[in-house]
Amino acid sequence: MKHTIVMTGASRGIGRVAAEQILRRSPDAHLLVVARDSSGARLAAELDAGGYTVSHVSADLGSLATVRSAAGEIRGRLDRGDLPPLRGFVGNAGMQYTNALTEGPDGFEATFAVNVLANHLFVRLLQDRFTAPARIVITASDTHFGDFKHNMGMVPGPAWRSPDVLARTGAFPKPETAAGGRTAYSTSKLAAIYLVHEYARRLPAGIDAVAYNPGFVPGTGLARNAGPVSRFAMRRIMPVMTLTPFATSRSAAGRYLADVVLGTTHAPTGSYVDRDRADRSSQESYDPQREGELWAAAERFTAVDTARADTFSGEATSGSPR
């Protein structure tokens, strides 16, 4: 049956591989890619050249206004019948800055805005347009564990604060440094898992939410804002690590992401998928109080129009994520 999957972060890295895999393995899918300016049109044309059905909508994920506009455009296309039923959202786009002082146009710290708030706003504004069975997949990261086993000392672990603090610049020690930027990144990925747990509690039956961890994937565009030495290492040296168990190749990570999106990997709602299997995330990532506080803050920050997106208007059910 024809269906729509909306995807961010499909233009490069694991997202590009996943997009091609999704189209190849699910010929009934209409992939709607969200990308900035003309890059979305180019990406859609490149993917469409393979005979697949691809369209695009423009959005700068660092700007909540353009995210809101893009979600509105998608809703309109669905309502007019220009798109088949919506059965998937893939929040794969991610950003890591060289400091924790970069502020987006809405006044939020840029890492938090892209990695947390943009996904939340898309989910909230599209939630009443999903047709079950549907799946929401948010790309997380094992940096949220904060230990050497998972990040090999390259990224500091998360440093949780009140969401009102995390959403603003300067939330971490030495925010002007790369370590500050990396702490913002790992903390934002912990936040993403918290919100997936809340979605699992609040979404209606048949609409699942899953966090996906690709592992350490060298050679992607994540370090594009890093200094020249770090960028060179990520492009030319780190890829050798994919020959070891400590890293995942771009092709494998993209394939695993497609598996999660298409339901090939068994993952009940609320799951954390570590590459090719559902697993436990960090002990810190299971905290209903933090999850509820982050939910409430994200609602305030994104100012969702609840008259248009009222599926979550009731109280969340109690207990652990399903």
PDB file of N, CA, C and O in Angstrom, residues 117 120 163-164 195 198 202 289-303:
ATOM      1  N   LEU A 117      14.598  20.008  19.647  1.00  0.00           N
ATOM      2  CA  LEU A 117      13.357  20.752  19.426  1.00  0.00           C
ATOM      3  C   LEU A 117      12.791  20.570  18.015  1.00  0.00           C
ATOM      4  O   LEU A 117      11.569  20.507  17.845  1.00  0.00           O
ATOM      5  N   HIS A 120      10.964  17.319  17.931  1.00  0.00           N
ATOM      6  CA  HIS A 120       9.740  17.381  18.734  1.00  0.00           C
ATOM      7  C   HIS A 120       8.641  18.145  18.010  1.00  0.00           C
ATOM      8  O   HIS A 120       7.471  17.727  18.006  1.00  0.00           O
ATOM      9  N   PRO A 163      15.925  21.635  31.758  1.00  0.00           N
ATOM     10  CA  PRO A 163      15.759  21.929  30.328  1.00  0.00           C
ATOM     11  C   PRO A 163      15.821  23.420  30.016  1.00  0.00           C
ATOM     12  O   PRO A 163      16.280  23.807  28.936  1.00  0.00           O
ATOM     13  N   ASP A 164      15.401  24.264  30.945  1.00  0.00           N
ATOM     14  CA  ASP A 164      15.471  25.705  30.706  1.00  0.00           C
ATOM     15  C   ASP A 164      16.918  26.183  30.618  1.00  0.00           C
ATOM     16  O   ASP A 164      17.204  27.173  29.935  1.00  0.00           O
ATOM     17  N   LEU A 195      12.673  11.938  25.246  1.00  0.00           N
ATOM     18  CA  LEU A 195      11.450  12.272  24.525  1.00  0.00           C
ATOM     19  C   LEU A 195      10.859  11.047  23.831  1.00  0.00           C
ATOM     20  O   LEU A 195       9.628  10.906  23.755  1.00  0.00           O
ATOM     21  N   GLU A 198       8.752   9.424  26.263  1.00  0.00           N
ATOM     22  CA  GLU A 198       7.479  10.134  26.433  1.00  0.00           C
ATOM     23  C   GLU A 198       6.533   9.862  25.263  1.00  0.00           C
ATOM     24  O   GLU A 198       5.322   9.689  25.454  1.00  0.00           O
ATOM     25  N   ARG A 202       2.674   8.401  25.288  1.00  0.00           N
ATOM     26  CA  ARG A 202       1.588   9.300  24.899  1.00  0.00           C
ATOM     27  C   ARG A 202       0.967   8.999  23.541  1.00  0.00           C
ATOM     28  O   ARG A 202      -0.189   9.359  23.310  1.00  0.00           O
ATOM     29  N   GLN A 289      10.909  11.337  35.717  1.00  0.00           N
ATOM     30  CA  GLN A 289      10.782  12.725  36.148  1.00  0.00           C
ATOM     31  C   GLN A 289      11.454  13.659  35.144  1.00  0.00           C
ATOM     32  O   GLN A 289      10.869  14.673  34.732  1.00  0.00           O
ATOM     33  N   ARG A 290      12.675  13.337  34.733  1.00  0.00           N
ATOM     34  CA  ARG A 290      13.354  14.158  33.724  1.00  0.00           C
ATOM     35  C   ARG A 290      12.578  14.150  32.406  1.00  0.00           C
ATOM     36  O   ARG A 290      12.467  15.174  31.724  1.00  0.00           O
ATOM     37  N   GLU A 291      12.065  12.988  32.044  1.00  0.00           N
ATOM     38  CA  GLU A 291      11.334  12.877  30.788  1.00  0.00           C
ATOM     39  C   GLU A 291      10.117  13.796  30.784  1.00  0.00           C
ATOM     40  O   GLU A 291       9.857  14.505  29.806  1.00  0.00           O
ATOM     41  N   GLY A 292       9.374  13.793  31.889  1.00  0.00           N
ATOM     42  CA  GLY A 292       8.210  14.655  31.986  1.00  0.00           C
ATOM     43  C   GLY A 292       8.574  16.126  31.989  1.00  0.00           C
ATOM     44  O   GLY A 292       7.891  16.949  31.356  1.00  0.00           O
ATOM     45  N   GLU A 293       9.655  16.469  32.681  1.00  0.00           N
ATOM     46  CA  GLU A 293      10.094  17.866  32.711  1.00  0.00           C
ATOM     47  C   GLU A 293      10.539  18.330  31.329  1.00  0.00           C
ATOM     48  O   GLU A 293      10.244  19.458  30.907  1.00  0.00           O
ATOM     49  N   LEU A 294      11.259  17.460  30.620  1.00  0.00           N
ATOM     50  CA  LEU A 294      11.709  17.828  29.276  1.00  0.00           C
ATOM     51  C   LEU A 294      10.516  17.966  28.338  1.00  0.00           C
ATOM     52  O   LEU A 294      10.466  18.891  27.513  1.00  0.00           O
ATOM     53  N   TRP A 295       9.565  17.059  28.444  1.00  0.00           N
ATOM     54  CA  TRP A 295       8.358  17.161  27.624  1.00  0.00           C
ATOM     55  C   TRP A 295       7.680  18.517  27.823  1.00  0.00           C
ATOM     56  O   TRP A 295       7.352  19.210  26.855  1.00  0.00           O
ATOM     57  N   ALA A 296       7.462  18.879  29.081  1.00  0.00           N
ATOM     58  CA  ALA A 296       6.775  20.139  29.378  1.00  0.00           C
ATOM     59  C   ALA A 296       7.556  21.332  28.839  1.00  0.00           C
ATOM     60  O   ALA A 296       6.978  22.281  28.286  1.00  0.00           O
ATOM     61  N   ALA A 297       8.882  21.282  28.983  1.00  0.00           N
ATOM     62  CA  ALA A 297       9.707  22.386  28.489  1.00  0.00           C
ATOM     63  C   ALA A 297       9.679  22.452  26.966  1.00  0.00           C
ATOM     64  O   ALA A 297       9.567  23.535  26.380  1.00  0.00           O
ATOM     65  N   ALA A 298       9.782  21.301  26.306  1.00  0.00           N
ATOM     66  CA  ALA A 298       9.753  21.284  24.836  1.00  0.00           C
ATOM     67  C   ALA A 298       8.428  21.824  24.315  1.00  0.00           C
ATOM     68  O   ALA A 298       8.387  22.500  23.280  1.00  0.00           O
ATOM     69  N   GLU A 299       7.346  21.541  25.026  1.00  0.00           N
ATOM     70  CA  GLU A 299       6.046  22.087  24.644  1.00  0.00           C
ATOM     71  C   GLU A 299       6.055  23.615  24.726  1.00  0.00           C
ATOM     72  O   GLU A 299       5.546  24.307  23.843  1.00  0.00           O
ATOM     73  N   ARG A 300       6.659  24.142  25.775  1.00  0.00           N
ATOM     74  CA  ARG A 300       6.734  25.602  25.915  1.00  0.00           C
ATOM     75  C   ARG A 300       7.640  26.206  24.850  1.00  0.00           C
ATOM     76  O   ARG A 300       7.305  27.216  24.233  1.00  0.00           O
ATOM     77  N   PHE A 301       8.787  25.582  24.634  1.00  0.00           N
ATOM     78  CA  PHE A 301       9.763  26.134  23.706  1.00  0.00           C
ATOM     79  C   PHE A 301       9.240  26.154  22.265  1.00  0.00           C
ATOM     80  O   PHE A 301       9.534  27.073  21.503  1.00  0.00           O
ATOM     81  N   THR A 302       8.504  25.119  21.891  1.00  0.00           N
ATOM     82  CA  THR A 302       8.039  25.024  20.513  1.00  0.00           C
ATOM     83  C   THR A 302       6.676  25.675  20.318  1.00  0.00           C
ATOM     84  O   THR A 302       6.250  25.883  19.179  1.00  0.00           O
ATOM     85  N   ALA A 303       5.975  25.981  21.405  1.00  0.00           N
ATOM     86  CA  ALA A 303       4.675  26.666  21.338  1.00  0.00           C
ATOM     87  C   ALA A 303       3.749  25.992  20.341  1.00  0.00           C
ATOM     88  O   ALA A 303       3.191  26.633  19.452  1.00  0.00           O
TER      89      ALA A 303
END
